[in-house]
PDB file of C-alpha atoms in Angstrom:
ATOM      1  CA  UNK A 644      38.034 122.861  78.312  1.00  0.00           C
ATOM      2  CA  UNK A 645      34.485 121.562  79.541  1.00  0.00           C
ATOM      3  CA  UNK A 646      35.458 118.281  77.768  1.00  0.00           C
ATOM      4  CA  UNK A 647      39.544 118.414  79.551  1.00  0.00           C
ATOM      5  CA  UNK A 648      37.726 119.239  83.212  1.00  0.00           C
ATOM      6  CA  UNK A 649      34.930 116.723  82.701  1.00  0.00           C
ATOM      7  CA  UNK A 650      37.074 113.920  84.793  1.00  0.00           C
ATOM      8  CA  UNK A 651      37.709 115.372  88.154  1.00  0.00           C
ATOM      9  CA  UNK A 652      34.631 117.122  88.305  1.00  0.00           C
ATOM     10  CA  UNK A 653      32.765 112.988  87.928  1.00  0.00           C
ATOM     11  CA  UNK A 654      30.579 111.592  87.247  1.00  0.00           C
ATOM     12  CA  UNK A 655      27.227 112.807  88.599  1.00  0.00           C
ATOM     13  CA  UNK A 656      28.180 116.621  88.112  1.00  0.00           C
ATOM     14  CA  UNK A 657      28.328 115.837  83.857  1.00  0.00           C
ATOM     15  CA  UNK A 658      25.629 114.278  84.053  1.00  0.00           C
ATOM     16  CA  UNK A 659      23.574 117.487  85.475  1.00  0.00           C
ATOM     17  CA  UNK A 660      25.795 120.359  85.033  1.00  0.00           C
ATOM     18  CA  UNK A 661      28.045 119.875  82.145  1.00  0.00           C
ATOM     19  CA  UNK A 662      26.054 117.889  79.491  1.00  0.00           C
ATOM     20  CA  UNK A 663      22.926 120.002  79.752  1.00  0.00           C
ATOM     21  CA  UNK A 664      25.411 123.207  78.528  1.00  0.00           C
ATOM     22  CA  UNK A 665      27.291 120.363  76.233  1.00  0.00           C
ATOM     23  CA  UNK A 666      24.089 119.615  74.072  1.00  0.00           C
ATOM     24  CA  UNK A 667      22.904 123.096  73.889  1.00  0.00           C
ATOM     25  CA  UNK A 668      26.626 124.586  72.213  1.00  0.00           C
ATOM     26  CA  UNK A 669      25.497 121.793  69.507  1.00  0.00           C
ATOM     27  CA  UNK A 670      23.001 123.954  68.765  1.00  0.00           C
ATOM     28  CA  UNK A 671      24.014 126.321  67.982  1.00  0.00           C
ATOM     29  CA  UNK A 672      24.015 129.094  65.372  1.00  0.00           C
ATOM     30  CA  UNK A 673      27.234 129.526  64.217  1.00  0.00           C
ATOM     31  CA  UNK A 674      28.903 126.363  63.401  1.00  0.00           C
ATOM     32  CA  UNK A 675      32.358 126.709  64.745  1.00  0.00           C
ATOM     33  CA  UNK A 676      30.716 127.205  67.851  1.00  0.00           C
ATOM     34  CA  UNK A 677      28.749 123.027  66.578  1.00  0.00           C
ATOM     35  CA  UNK A 678      32.152 121.715  65.488  1.00  0.00           C
ATOM     36  CA  UNK A 679      34.303 122.608  68.374  1.00  0.00           C
ATOM     37  CA  UNK A 680      31.464 120.433  70.507  1.00  0.00           C
ATOM     38  CA  UNK A 681      31.788 117.448  68.239  1.00  0.00           C
ATOM     39  CA  UNK A 682      35.142 117.383  67.991  1.00  0.00           C
ATOM     40  CA  UNK A 683      35.918 117.569  71.089  1.00  0.00           C
ATOM     41  CA  UNK A 684      32.774 115.709  72.056  1.00  0.00           C
ATOM     42  CA  UNK A 685      35.034 112.035  73.455  1.00  0.00           C
ATOM     43  CA  UNK A 686      37.445 114.357  75.877  1.00  0.00           C
ATOM     44  CA  UNK A 687      33.641 112.479  78.223  1.00  0.00           C
ATOM     45  CA  UNK A 688      33.586 109.498  77.399  1.00  0.00           C
ATOM     46  CA  UNK A 689      36.114 109.486  80.047  1.00  0.00           C
ATOM     47  CA  UNK A 690      34.195 110.075  82.553  1.00  0.00           C
ATOM     48  CA  UNK A 691      32.528 106.585  82.340  1.00  0.00           C
ATOM     49  CA  UNK A 692      32.553 104.005  79.913  1.00  0.00           C
ATOM     50  CA  UNK A 693      30.408 101.486  81.639  1.00  0.00           C
ATOM     51  CA  UNK A 694      26.678 104.459  82.410  1.00  0.00           C
ATOM     52  CA  UNK A 695      24.910 102.892  79.768  1.00  0.00           C
ATOM     53  CA  UNK A 696      22.629 105.812  80.392  1.00  0.00           C
ATOM     54  CA  UNK A 697      25.462 107.833  80.114  1.00  0.00           C
ATOM     55  CA  UNK A 698      27.021 106.380  77.156  1.00  0.00           C
ATOM     56  CA  UNK A 699      23.099 106.636  75.423  1.00  0.00           C
ATOM     57  CA  UNK A 700      22.964 110.865  76.128  1.00  0.00           C
ATOM     58  CA  UNK A 701      26.264 110.890  74.382  1.00  0.00           C
ATOM     59  CA  UNK A 702      25.420 108.988  71.359  1.00  0.00           C
ATOM     60  CA  UNK A 703      22.119 110.566  70.624  1.00  0.00           C
ATOM     61  CA  UNK A 704      24.002 114.425  70.451  1.00  0.00           C
ATOM     62  CA  UNK A 705      26.557 112.740  68.667  1.00  0.00           C
ATOM     63  CA  UNK A 706      23.882 111.026  65.176  1.00  0.00           C
ATOM     64  CA  UNK A 707      22.279 114.225  66.200  1.00  0.00           C
ATOM     65  CA  UNK A 708      25.491 116.387  65.454  1.00  0.00           C
ATOM     66  CA  UNK A 709      26.600 113.655  62.418  1.00  0.00           C
ATOM     67  CA  UNK A 710      23.815 115.193  60.708  1.00  0.00           C
ATOM     68  CA  UNK A 711      24.446 118.662  60.781  1.00  0.00           C
ATOM     69  CA  UNK A 712      24.569 120.704  57.016  1.00  0.00           C
ATOM     70  CA  UNK A 713      28.378 121.970  57.339  1.00  0.00           C
ATOM     71  CA  UNK A 714      30.550 119.154  56.389  1.00  0.00           C
ATOM     72  CA  UNK A 715      32.790 120.367  59.572  1.00  0.00           C
ATOM     73  CA  UNK A 716      31.640 119.921  62.278  1.00  0.00           C
ATOM     74  CA  UNK A 717      30.558 115.792  60.430  1.00  0.00           C
ATOM     75  CA  UNK A 718      34.692 115.698  60.484  1.00  0.00           C
ATOM     76  CA  UNK A 719      35.020 116.577  63.608  1.00  0.00           C
ATOM     77  CA  UNK A 720      32.235 113.703  64.832  1.00  0.00           C
ATOM     78  CA  UNK A 721      34.417 111.332  63.428  1.00  0.00           C
ATOM     79  CA  UNK A 722      37.255 111.830  65.853  1.00  0.00           C
ATOM     80  CA  UNK A 723      34.375 110.807  68.673  1.00  0.00           C
ATOM     81  CA  UNK A 724      33.599 107.520  66.996  1.00  0.00           C
ATOM     82  CA  UNK A 725      35.620 105.197  68.318  1.00  0.00           C
ATOM     83  CA  UNK A 726      35.416 105.860  71.756  1.00  0.00           C
ATOM     84  CA  UNK A 727      32.191 105.511  71.121  1.00  0.00           C
ATOM     85  CA  UNK A 728      31.706 102.424  69.944  1.00  0.00           C
ATOM     86  CA  UNK A 729      35.052 101.461  72.141  1.00  0.00           C
ATOM     87  CA  UNK A 730      31.785 102.742  74.795  1.00  0.00           C
ATOM     88  CA  UNK A 731      28.715 100.534  73.415  1.00  0.00           C
ATOM     89  CA  UNK A 732      27.512  97.405  73.054  1.00  0.00           C
ATOM     90  CA  UNK A 733      28.168  94.918  69.931  1.00  0.00           C
ATOM     91  CA  UNK A 734      24.050  95.773  69.330  1.00  0.00           C
ATOM     92  CA  UNK A 735      24.396  99.532  69.363  1.00  0.00           C
ATOM     93  CA  UNK A 736      28.342  99.369  67.202  1.00  0.00           C
ATOM     94  CA  UNK A 737      26.844  97.000  64.324  1.00  0.00           C
ATOM     95  CA  UNK A 738      23.298  99.052  64.735  1.00  0.00           C
ATOM     96  CA  UNK A 739      23.691 102.636  64.897  1.00  0.00           C
ATOM     97  CA  UNK A 740      27.753 103.471  64.589  1.00  0.00           C
ATOM     98  CA  UNK A 741      27.910 101.701  61.278  1.00  0.00           C
ATOM     99  CA  UNK A 742      25.786 103.196  59.114  1.00  0.00           C
ATOM    100  CA  UNK A 743      26.421 106.392  60.026  1.00  0.00           C
ATOM    101  CA  UNK A 744      30.382 105.401  59.684  1.00  0.00           C
ATOM    102  CA  UNK A 745      28.395 103.990  55.286  1.00  0.00           C
ATOM    103  CA  UNK A 746      27.314 108.058  55.622  1.00  0.00           C
ATOM    104  CA  UNK A 747      30.477 109.127  56.223  1.00  0.00           C
ATOM    105  CA  UNK A 748      32.509 106.927  53.255  1.00  0.00           C
ATOM    106  CA  UNK A 749      29.987 108.465  51.057  1.00  0.00           C
ATOM    107  CA  UNK A 750      29.671 111.583  52.176  1.00  0.00           C
ATOM    108  CA  UNK A 751      29.336 114.471  49.998  1.00  0.00           C
ATOM    109  CA  UNK A 752      33.101 116.260  51.188  1.00  0.00           C
ATOM    110  CA  UNK A 753      36.092 114.395  50.484  1.00  0.00           C
ATOM    111  CA  UNK A 754      37.839 115.779  53.781  1.00  0.00           C
ATOM    112  CA  UNK A 755      35.035 113.985  55.212  1.00  0.00           C
ATOM    113  CA  UNK A 756      35.020 111.206  53.094  1.00  0.00           C
ATOM    114  CA  UNK A 757      39.638 111.023  53.861  1.00  0.00           C
ATOM    115  CA  UNK A 758      39.167 111.140  57.144  1.00  0.00           C
ATOM    116  CA  UNK A 759      36.535 107.854  57.548  1.00  0.00           C
ATOM    117  CA  UNK A 760      38.804 105.693  56.493  1.00  0.00           C
ATOM    118  CA  UNK A 761      41.437 107.556  58.735  1.00  0.00           C
ATOM    119  CA  UNK A 762      39.645 106.051  61.191  1.00  0.00           C
ATOM    120  CA  UNK A 763      38.263 103.012  59.530  1.00  0.00           C
ATOM    121  CA  UNK A 764      41.303 100.644  60.684  1.00  0.00           C
ATOM    122  CA  UNK A 765      40.598 102.023  64.168  1.00  0.00           C
ATOM    123  CA  UNK A 766      37.022 101.387  63.894  1.00  0.00           C
ATOM    124  CA  UNK A 767      37.229  97.797  62.383  1.00  0.00           C
ATOM    125  CA  UNK A 768      39.282  97.344  65.837  1.00  0.00           C
ATOM    126  CA  UNK A 769      36.853  98.542  68.478  1.00  0.00           C
ATOM    127  CA  UNK A 770      35.420  95.178  67.691  1.00  0.00           C
ATOM    128  CA  UNK A 771      38.150  93.215  69.414  1.00  0.00           C
ATOM    129  CA  UNK A 772      36.652  89.942  69.367  1.00  0.00           C
ATOM    130  CA  UNK A 773      33.135  90.237  68.282  1.00  0.00           C
ATOM    131  CA  UNK A 774      32.128  89.435  65.467  1.00  0.00           C
ATOM    132  CA  UNK A 775      33.570  92.469  62.896  1.00  0.00           C
ATOM    133  CA  UNK A 776      30.766  93.147  60.697  1.00  0.00           C
ATOM    134  CA  UNK A 777      31.085  92.711  56.899  1.00  0.00           C
ATOM    135  CA  UNK A 778      30.215  96.089  55.270  1.00  0.00           C
ATOM    136  CA  UNK A 779      33.269  96.625  57.041  1.00  0.00           C
ATOM    137  CA  UNK A 780      35.200  94.932  55.621  1.00  0.00           C
ATOM    138  CA  UNK A 781      34.925  95.575  52.331  1.00  0.00           C
ATOM    139  CA  UNK A 782      34.928  98.810  52.891  1.00  0.00           C
ATOM    140  CA  UNK A 783      38.482  97.988  54.124  1.00  0.00           C
ATOM    141  CA  UNK A 784      39.820  95.726  50.647  1.00  0.00           C
ATOM    142  CA  UNK A 785      37.452  98.429  48.388  1.00  0.00           C
ATOM    143  CA  UNK A 786      40.169 100.948  50.199  1.00  0.00           C
ATOM    144  CA  UNK A 787      43.249  99.308  48.836  1.00  0.00           C
ATOM    145  CA  UNK A 788      41.922  97.574  46.028  1.00  0.00           C
ATOM    146  CA  UNK A 789      40.150  98.526  42.605  1.00  0.00           C
ATOM    147  CA  UNK A 790      37.034  99.711  42.950  1.00  0.00           C
ATOM    148  CA  UNK A 791      34.845 102.747  43.009  1.00  0.00           C
ATOM    149  CA  UNK A 792      37.537 104.431  44.921  1.00  0.00           C
ATOM    150  CA  UNK A 793      39.850 104.828  42.690  1.00  0.00           C
ATOM    151  CA  UNK A 794      43.768 104.244  43.302  1.00  0.00           C
ATOM    152  CA  UNK A 795      44.125 107.121  45.596  1.00  0.00           C
ATOM    153  CA  UNK A 796      47.100 107.288  46.406  1.00  0.00           C
ATOM    154  CA  UNK A 797      46.194 108.404  49.881  1.00  0.00           C
ATOM    155  CA  UNK A 798      43.220 105.533  50.881  1.00  0.00           C
ATOM    156  CA  UNK A 799      46.546 103.088  49.882  1.00  0.00           C
ATOM    157  CA  UNK A 800      48.613 104.584  52.300  1.00  0.00           C
ATOM    158  CA  UNK A 801      45.680 104.820  54.771  1.00  0.00           C
ATOM    159  CA  UNK A 802      44.941 101.308  54.080  1.00  0.00           C
ATOM    160  CA  UNK A 803      47.992  99.869  54.793  1.00  0.00           C
ATOM    161  CA  UNK A 804      48.816 101.953  58.053  1.00  0.00           C
ATOM    162  CA  UNK A 805      45.839 100.114  59.370  1.00  0.00           C
ATOM    163  CA  UNK A 806      46.454  96.591  57.697  1.00  0.00           C
ATOM    164  CA  UNK A 807      48.495  95.267  61.030  1.00  0.00           C
ATOM    165  CA  UNK A 808      45.506  96.363  63.112  1.00  0.00           C
ATOM    166  CA  UNK A 809      42.351  94.876  60.915  1.00  0.00           C
ATOM    167  CA  UNK A 810      44.466  91.208  60.848  1.00  0.00           C
ATOM    168  CA  UNK A 811      44.957  91.160  64.549  1.00  0.00           C
ATOM    169  CA  UNK A 812      40.631  92.021  65.321  1.00  0.00           C
ATOM    170  CA  UNK A 813      39.950  89.422  62.156  1.00  0.00           C
ATOM    171  CA  UNK A 814      43.116  86.454  63.222  1.00  0.00           C
ATOM    172  CA  UNK A 815      44.600  84.659  61.332  1.00  0.00           C
ATOM    173  CA  UNK A 816      42.383  82.393  60.859  1.00  0.00           C
ATOM    174  CA  UNK A 817      40.764  85.364  58.340  1.00  0.00           C
ATOM    175  CA  UNK A 818      44.195  85.342  57.135  1.00  0.00           C
ATOM    176  CA  UNK A 819      43.475  84.472  53.372  1.00  0.00           C
ATOM    177  CA  UNK A 820      40.402  87.102  53.129  1.00  0.00           C
ATOM    178  CA  UNK A 821      42.433  89.712  53.259  1.00  0.00           C
ATOM    179  CA  UNK A 822      46.135  88.107  51.434  1.00  0.00           C
ATOM    180  CA  UNK A 823      45.397  89.343  47.849  1.00  0.00           C
ATOM    181  CA  UNK A 824      44.488  92.882  49.086  1.00  0.00           C
ATOM    182  CA  UNK A 825      48.033  92.821  51.535  1.00  0.00           C
ATOM    183  CA  UNK A 826      50.645  91.912  48.539  1.00  0.00           C
ATOM    184  CA  UNK A 827      47.910  93.875  46.046  1.00  0.00           C
ATOM    185  CA  UNK A 828      48.956  96.996  48.639  1.00  0.00           C
ATOM    186  CA  UNK A 829      53.101  95.845  48.505  1.00  0.00           C
ATOM    187  CA  UNK A 830      52.374  96.527  44.331  1.00  0.00           C
ATOM    188  CA  UNK A 831      52.013  99.872  44.765  1.00  0.00           C
ATOM    189  CA  UNK A 832      53.923 103.016  43.091  1.00  0.00           C
ATOM    190  CA  UNK A 833      54.016 105.098  45.904  1.00  0.00           C
ATOM    191  CA  UNK A 834      57.332 104.499  48.467  1.00  0.00           C
ATOM    192  CA  UNK A 835      55.709 106.295  51.546  1.00  0.00           C
ATOM    193  CA  UNK A 836      52.435 103.209  50.618  1.00  0.00           C
ATOM    194  CA  UNK A 837      54.843 100.100  50.893  1.00  0.00           C
ATOM    195  CA  UNK A 838      56.951 101.280  53.659  1.00  0.00           C
ATOM    196  CA  UNK A 839      54.166 101.559  56.090  1.00  0.00           C
ATOM    197  CA  UNK A 840      53.823  98.234  54.517  1.00  0.00           C
ATOM    198  CA  UNK A 841      57.686  97.208  55.875  1.00  0.00           C
ATOM    199  CA  UNK A 842      58.378  99.072  59.283  1.00  0.00           C
ATOM    200  CA  UNK A 843      54.861  96.664  59.832  1.00  0.00           C
ATOM    201  CA  UNK A 844      56.213  93.121  58.058  1.00  0.00           C
ATOM    202  CA  UNK A 845      57.292  91.583  61.399  1.00  0.00           C
ATOM    203  CA  UNK A 846      53.504  92.407  62.437  1.00  0.00           C
ATOM    204  CA  UNK A 847      51.727  90.344  60.083  1.00  0.00           C
ATOM    205  CA  UNK A 848      54.763  87.555  61.071  1.00  0.00           C
ATOM    206  CA  UNK A 849      53.210  87.439  64.040  1.00  0.00           C
ATOM    207  CA  UNK A 850      49.866  87.627  63.694  1.00  0.00           C
ATOM    208  CA  UNK A 851      49.828  85.428  60.486  1.00  0.00           C
ATOM    209  CA  UNK A 852      52.054  82.806  62.060  1.00  0.00           C
ATOM    210  CA  UNK A 853      55.150  80.593  61.116  1.00  0.00           C
ATOM    211  CA  UNK A 854      53.901  78.061  58.110  1.00  0.00           C
ATOM    212  CA  UNK A 855      52.187  81.307  55.925  1.00  0.00           C
ATOM    213  CA  UNK A 856      55.378  84.152  56.949  1.00  0.00           C
TER     214      UNK A 856
END
């Protein structure tokens, strides 16, 4: 509720009255309360993404919740990762958010790991024309190619679904870095992965250009 009404209240009221209450709730002994905070934290960013001090306050709250001992709270944090990434500088995105994401993909909870990979494509896309951290690209390629994550059917479909966004972020000049992964995904046994690629083939063609198409 606090997140929903914050947009109407404005930055000054939210900073002085709402955010302090959210911080208290983020430390509640009941994990369901902390989970509610983590999963809805991104709604507070709708108030003002341009105020660096306000965004920094939410970032600090986010980083604290990412270390919660309950996996459901950590999973909820992933819902705020991309909105936060769109609100901070590339320096903070690389120095703070990328390391946090790396811990999520190594999390002991399978649900956290899977959720992390679900947002990997949008997270990569949040770099836009900024230099993409090579660690993220390696994680993305490993998700689709054989590697330490194996050939998880869910991850393969997630990888295929995110492919257009990742390619757009990298640009046509870096198609060769993704081409092996693309054609590897086209050959996987499960039909839903191939269907996902079929739906987006026109977008891939548009990005790579006429010659490659």
